[in-house]
Coordinates of N, CA and C in Angstrom, one line a residue:
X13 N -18.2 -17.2 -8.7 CA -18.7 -16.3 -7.8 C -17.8 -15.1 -7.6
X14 N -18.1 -14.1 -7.7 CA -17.3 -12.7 -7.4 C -18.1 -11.8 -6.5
X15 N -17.2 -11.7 -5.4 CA -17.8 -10.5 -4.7 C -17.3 -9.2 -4.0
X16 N -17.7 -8.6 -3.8 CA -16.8 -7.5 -3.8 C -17.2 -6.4 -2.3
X17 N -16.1 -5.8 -1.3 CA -16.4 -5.0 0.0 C -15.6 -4.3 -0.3
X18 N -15.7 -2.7 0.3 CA -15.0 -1.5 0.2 C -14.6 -1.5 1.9
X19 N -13.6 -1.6 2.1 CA -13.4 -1.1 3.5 C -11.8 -0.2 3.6
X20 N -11.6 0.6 4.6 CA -10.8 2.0 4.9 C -9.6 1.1 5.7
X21 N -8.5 1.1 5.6 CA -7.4 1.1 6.8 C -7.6 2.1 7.8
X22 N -7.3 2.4 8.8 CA -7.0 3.6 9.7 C -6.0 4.2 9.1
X23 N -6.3 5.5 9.3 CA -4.8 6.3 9.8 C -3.5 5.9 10.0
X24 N -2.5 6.2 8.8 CA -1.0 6.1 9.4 C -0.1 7.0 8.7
X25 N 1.1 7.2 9.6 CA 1.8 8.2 9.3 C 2.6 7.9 7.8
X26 N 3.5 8.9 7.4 CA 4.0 7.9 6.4 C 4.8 6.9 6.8
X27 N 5.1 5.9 5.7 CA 6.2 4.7 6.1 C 5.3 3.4 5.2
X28 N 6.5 2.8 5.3 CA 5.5 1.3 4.8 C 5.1 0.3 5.8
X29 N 3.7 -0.1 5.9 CA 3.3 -0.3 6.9 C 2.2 -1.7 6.5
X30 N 2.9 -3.3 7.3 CA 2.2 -4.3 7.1 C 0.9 -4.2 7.3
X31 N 0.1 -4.5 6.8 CA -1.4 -4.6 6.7 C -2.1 -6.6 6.5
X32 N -1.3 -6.4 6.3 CA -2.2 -8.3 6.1 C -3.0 -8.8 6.8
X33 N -2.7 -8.8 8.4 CA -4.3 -9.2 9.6 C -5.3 -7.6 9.2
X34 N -4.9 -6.9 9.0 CA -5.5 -5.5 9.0 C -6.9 -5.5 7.8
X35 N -6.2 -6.2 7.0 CA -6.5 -6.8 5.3 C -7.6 -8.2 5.6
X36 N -7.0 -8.8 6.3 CA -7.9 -10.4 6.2 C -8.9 -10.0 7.3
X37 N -8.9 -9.4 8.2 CA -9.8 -9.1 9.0 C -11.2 -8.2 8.4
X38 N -11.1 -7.5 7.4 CA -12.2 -7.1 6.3 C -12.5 -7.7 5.5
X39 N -11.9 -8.9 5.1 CA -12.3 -9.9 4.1 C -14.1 -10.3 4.0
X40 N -14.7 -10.5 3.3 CA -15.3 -11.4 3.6 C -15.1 -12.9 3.2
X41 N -15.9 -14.1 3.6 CA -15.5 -15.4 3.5 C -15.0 -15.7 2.1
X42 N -13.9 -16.1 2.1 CA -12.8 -16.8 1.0 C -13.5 -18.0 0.3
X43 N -13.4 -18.3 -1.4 CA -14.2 -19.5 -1.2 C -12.6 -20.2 -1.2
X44 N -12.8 -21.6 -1.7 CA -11.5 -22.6 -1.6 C -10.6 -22.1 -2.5
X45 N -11.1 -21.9 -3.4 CA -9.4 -21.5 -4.8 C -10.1 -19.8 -5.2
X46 N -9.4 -19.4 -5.7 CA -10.1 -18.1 -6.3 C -8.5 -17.1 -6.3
X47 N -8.6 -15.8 -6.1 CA -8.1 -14.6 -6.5 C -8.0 -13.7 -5.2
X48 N -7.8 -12.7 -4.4 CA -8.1 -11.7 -4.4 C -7.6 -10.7 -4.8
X49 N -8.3 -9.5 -5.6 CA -7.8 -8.5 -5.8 C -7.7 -7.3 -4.8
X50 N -6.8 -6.7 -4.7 CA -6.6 -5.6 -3.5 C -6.6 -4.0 -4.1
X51 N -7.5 -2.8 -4.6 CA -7.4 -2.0 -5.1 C -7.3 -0.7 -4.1
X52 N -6.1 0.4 -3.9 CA -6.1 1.4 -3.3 C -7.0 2.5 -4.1
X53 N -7.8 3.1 -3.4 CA -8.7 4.0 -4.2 C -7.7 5.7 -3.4
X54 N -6.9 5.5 -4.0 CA -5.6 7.2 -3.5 C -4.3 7.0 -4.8
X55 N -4.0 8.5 -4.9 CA -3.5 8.6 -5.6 C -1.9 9.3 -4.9
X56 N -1.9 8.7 -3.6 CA -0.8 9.6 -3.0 C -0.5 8.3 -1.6
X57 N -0.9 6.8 -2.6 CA -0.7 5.6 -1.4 C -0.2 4.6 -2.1
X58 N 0.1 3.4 -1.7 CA 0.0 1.9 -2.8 C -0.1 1.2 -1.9
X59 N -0.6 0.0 -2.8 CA -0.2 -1.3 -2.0 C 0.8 -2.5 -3.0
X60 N 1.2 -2.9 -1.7 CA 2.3 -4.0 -2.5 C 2.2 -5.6 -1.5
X61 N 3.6 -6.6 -2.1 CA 3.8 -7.5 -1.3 C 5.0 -7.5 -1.1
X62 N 5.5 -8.1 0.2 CA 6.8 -7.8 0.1 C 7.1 -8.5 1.8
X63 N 8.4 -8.1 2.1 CA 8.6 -9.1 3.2 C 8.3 -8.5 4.6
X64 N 7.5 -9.9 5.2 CA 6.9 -9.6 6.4 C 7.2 -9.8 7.6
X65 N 8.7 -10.1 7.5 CA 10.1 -10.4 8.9 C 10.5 -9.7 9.7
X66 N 11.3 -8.6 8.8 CA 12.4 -7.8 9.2 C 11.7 -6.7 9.0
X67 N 11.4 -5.4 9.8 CA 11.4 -4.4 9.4 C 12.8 -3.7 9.0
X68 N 13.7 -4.2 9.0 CA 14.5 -3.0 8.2 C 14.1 -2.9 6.6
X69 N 13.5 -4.1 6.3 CA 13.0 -3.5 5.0 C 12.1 -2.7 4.6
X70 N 11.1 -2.7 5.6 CA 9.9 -1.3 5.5 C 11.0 -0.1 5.2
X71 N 12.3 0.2 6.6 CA 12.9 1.2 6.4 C 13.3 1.5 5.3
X72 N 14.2 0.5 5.0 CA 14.9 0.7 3.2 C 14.3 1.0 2.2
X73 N 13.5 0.4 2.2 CA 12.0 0.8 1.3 C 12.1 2.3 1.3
X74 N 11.8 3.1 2.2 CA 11.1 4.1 2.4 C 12.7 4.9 2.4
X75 N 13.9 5.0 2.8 CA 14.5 5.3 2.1 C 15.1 5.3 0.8
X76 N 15.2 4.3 0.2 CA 14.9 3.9 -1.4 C 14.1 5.3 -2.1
X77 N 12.9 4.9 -1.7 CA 11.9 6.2 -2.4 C 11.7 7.6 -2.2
X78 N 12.5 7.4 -0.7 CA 12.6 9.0 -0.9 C 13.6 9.3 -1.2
X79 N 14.7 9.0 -1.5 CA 16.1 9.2 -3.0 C 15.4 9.1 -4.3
X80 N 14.7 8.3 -4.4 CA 14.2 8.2 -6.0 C 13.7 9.4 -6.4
X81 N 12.5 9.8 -5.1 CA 11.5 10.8 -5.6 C 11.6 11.6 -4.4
X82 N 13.2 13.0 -4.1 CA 12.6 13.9 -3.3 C 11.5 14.8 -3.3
X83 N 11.6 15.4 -2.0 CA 10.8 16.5 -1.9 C 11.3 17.8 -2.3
X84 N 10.6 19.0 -2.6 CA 11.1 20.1 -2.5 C 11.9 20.0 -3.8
X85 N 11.9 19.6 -5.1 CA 12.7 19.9 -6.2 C 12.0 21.4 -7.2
X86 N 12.7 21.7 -7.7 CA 12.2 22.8 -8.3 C 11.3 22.8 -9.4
X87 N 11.3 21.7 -9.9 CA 11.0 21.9 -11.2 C 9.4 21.0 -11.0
X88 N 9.3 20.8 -9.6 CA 7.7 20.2 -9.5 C 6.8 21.6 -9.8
X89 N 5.4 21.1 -10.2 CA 4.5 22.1 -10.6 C 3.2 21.9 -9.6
X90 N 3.3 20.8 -9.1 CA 1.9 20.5 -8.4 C 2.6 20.4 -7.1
X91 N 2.5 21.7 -6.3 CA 3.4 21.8 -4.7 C 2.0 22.6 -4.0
X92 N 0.9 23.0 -4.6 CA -0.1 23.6 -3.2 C -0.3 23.2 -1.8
X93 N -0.4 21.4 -2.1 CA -0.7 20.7 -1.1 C 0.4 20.1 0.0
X94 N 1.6 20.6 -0.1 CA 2.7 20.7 0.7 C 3.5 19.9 -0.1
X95 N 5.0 19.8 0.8 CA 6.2 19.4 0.0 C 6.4 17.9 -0.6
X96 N 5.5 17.4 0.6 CA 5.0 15.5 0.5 C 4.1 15.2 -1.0
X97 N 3.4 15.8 -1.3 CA 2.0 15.7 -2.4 C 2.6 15.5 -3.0
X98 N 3.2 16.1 -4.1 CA 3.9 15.7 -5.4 C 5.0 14.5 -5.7
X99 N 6.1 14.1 -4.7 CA 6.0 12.8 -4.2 C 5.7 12.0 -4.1
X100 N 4.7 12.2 -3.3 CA 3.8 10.9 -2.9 C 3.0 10.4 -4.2
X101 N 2.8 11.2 -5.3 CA 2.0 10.9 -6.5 C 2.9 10.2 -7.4
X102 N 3.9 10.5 -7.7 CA 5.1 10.2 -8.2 C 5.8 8.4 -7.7
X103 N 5.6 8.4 -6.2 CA 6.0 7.4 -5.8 C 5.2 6.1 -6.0
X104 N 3.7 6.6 -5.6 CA 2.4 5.6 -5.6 C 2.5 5.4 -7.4
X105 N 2.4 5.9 -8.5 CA 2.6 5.1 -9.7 C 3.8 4.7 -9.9
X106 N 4.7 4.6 -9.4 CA 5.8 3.6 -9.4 C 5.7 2.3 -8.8
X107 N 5.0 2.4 -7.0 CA 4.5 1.3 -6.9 C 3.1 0.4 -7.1
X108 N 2.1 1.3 -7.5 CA 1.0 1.0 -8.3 C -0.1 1.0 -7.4
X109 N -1.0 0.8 -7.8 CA -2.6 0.6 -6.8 C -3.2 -0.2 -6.5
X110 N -2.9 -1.6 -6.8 CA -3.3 -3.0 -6.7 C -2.6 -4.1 -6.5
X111 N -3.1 -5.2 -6.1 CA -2.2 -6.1 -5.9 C -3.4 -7.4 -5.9
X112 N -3.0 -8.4 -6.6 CA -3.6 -9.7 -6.9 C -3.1 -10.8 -5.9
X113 N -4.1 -11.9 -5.5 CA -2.8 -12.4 -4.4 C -4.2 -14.0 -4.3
X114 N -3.4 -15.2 -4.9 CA -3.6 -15.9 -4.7 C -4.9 -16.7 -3.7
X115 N -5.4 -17.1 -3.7 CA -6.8 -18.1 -2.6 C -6.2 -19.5 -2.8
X116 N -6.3 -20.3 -2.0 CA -5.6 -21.4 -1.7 C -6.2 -22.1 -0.5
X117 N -7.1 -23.3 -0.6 CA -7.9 -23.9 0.4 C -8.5 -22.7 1.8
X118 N -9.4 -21.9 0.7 CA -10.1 -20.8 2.0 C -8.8 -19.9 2.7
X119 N -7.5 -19.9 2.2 CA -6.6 -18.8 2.9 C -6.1 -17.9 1.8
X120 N -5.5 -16.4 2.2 CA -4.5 -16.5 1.2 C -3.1 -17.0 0.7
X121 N -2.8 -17.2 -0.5 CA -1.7 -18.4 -0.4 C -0.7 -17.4 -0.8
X122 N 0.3 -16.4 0.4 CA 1.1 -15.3 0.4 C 2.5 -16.3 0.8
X123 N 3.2 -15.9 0.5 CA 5.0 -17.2 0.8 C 5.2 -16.8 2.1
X124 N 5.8 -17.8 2.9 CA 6.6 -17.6 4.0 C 6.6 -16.2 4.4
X125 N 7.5 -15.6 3.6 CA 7.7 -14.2 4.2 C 7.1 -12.7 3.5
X126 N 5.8 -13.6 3.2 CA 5.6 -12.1 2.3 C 4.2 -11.7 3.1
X127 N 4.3 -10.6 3.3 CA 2.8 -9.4 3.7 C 2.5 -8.2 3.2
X128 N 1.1 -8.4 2.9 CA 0.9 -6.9 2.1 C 0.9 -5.7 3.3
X129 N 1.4 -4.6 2.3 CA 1.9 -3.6 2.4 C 1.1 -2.0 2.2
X130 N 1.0 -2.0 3.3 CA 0.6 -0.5 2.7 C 1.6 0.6 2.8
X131 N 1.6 1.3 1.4 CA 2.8 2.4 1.1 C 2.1 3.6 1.1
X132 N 2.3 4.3 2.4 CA 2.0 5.6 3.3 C 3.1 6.6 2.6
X133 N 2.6 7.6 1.4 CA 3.7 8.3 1.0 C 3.3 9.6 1.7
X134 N 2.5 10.2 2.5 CA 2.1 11.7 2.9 C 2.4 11.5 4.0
X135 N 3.2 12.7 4.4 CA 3.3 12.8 5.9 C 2.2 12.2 7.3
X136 N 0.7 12.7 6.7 CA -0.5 12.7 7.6 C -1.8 12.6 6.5
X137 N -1.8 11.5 6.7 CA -2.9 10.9 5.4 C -4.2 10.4 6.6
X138 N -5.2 10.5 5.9 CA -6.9 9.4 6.4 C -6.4 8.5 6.4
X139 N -7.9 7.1 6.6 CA -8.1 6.3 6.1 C -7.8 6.0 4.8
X140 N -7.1 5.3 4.6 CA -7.3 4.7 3.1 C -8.0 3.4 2.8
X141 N -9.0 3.9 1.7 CA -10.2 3.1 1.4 C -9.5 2.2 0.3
X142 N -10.2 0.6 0.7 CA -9.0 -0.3 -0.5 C -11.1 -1.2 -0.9
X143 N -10.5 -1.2 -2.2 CA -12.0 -2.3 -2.6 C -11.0 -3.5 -3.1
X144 N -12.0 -4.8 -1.9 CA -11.6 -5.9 -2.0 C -12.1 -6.6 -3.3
X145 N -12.2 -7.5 -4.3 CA -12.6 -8.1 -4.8 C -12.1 -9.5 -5.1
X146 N -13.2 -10.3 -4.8 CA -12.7 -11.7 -4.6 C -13.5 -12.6 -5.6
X147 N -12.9 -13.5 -6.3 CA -12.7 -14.4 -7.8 C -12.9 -15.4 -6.9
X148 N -13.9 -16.4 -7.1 CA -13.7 -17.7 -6.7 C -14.9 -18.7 -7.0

């Protein structure tokens, strides 16, 4: 069985920002074993997994990538859409647009400390729209 729902997160500022009840609450019904796949439809967002304890790691994170990939460098070519855009595109294919994540007796089977992630690279972004698809 495969089935598949398109549903939007709300609004968030940038930062990295746990999503997992945000995520399972759009689900539809899980069968017992299967897959889900999680796909960001943005080219200026990601999603990941990662730990769902401590925020200082959200923080680190987010400073991490903005050392990797400042703003405001010269030699960017795609700057119309402000100083964040070009970054933010840069950043999201580093962390990528999808994320696969285990089914496990009707739950998902995520470790102790892991929660997906949504990676807010624009200052002031929409909804971002994620299509669920589920293997089972």
């Amino acid at each position: 069985m495969v089935s598949q729902t398109v549903f939007t997160l709300r609004p968030r500022p940038r930062r990295f920002h746990l999503v997992t009840d945000e995520v399972s609450a759009n689900l539809p019904g899980l069968p017992e074993t299967g897959l889900l796949h999680l796909f960001i439809r943005h080219t200026s967002a990601a999603l990941t997994v990662n730990e769902n304890a401590n925020p200082d790691v959200q923080a680190d994170l987010e400073t991490i990538f903005d050392r990797l990939v400042p703003e405001r460098q010269p030699f960017y070519r795609h700057t119309l859409e402000g100083d964040d855009d070009m970054p933010a595109h840069a950043k999201a294919s580093l962390m990528g647009a999808g994320v696969t994540i285990p089914i496990t007796q009707g739950r998902l089977n995520l470790g102790t400390w892991q929660g997906i992630y949504l990676c807010e690279f624009r200052n002031r972004a929409s909804g971002r729209q994620v299509v669920a698809t589920v293997i089972g």
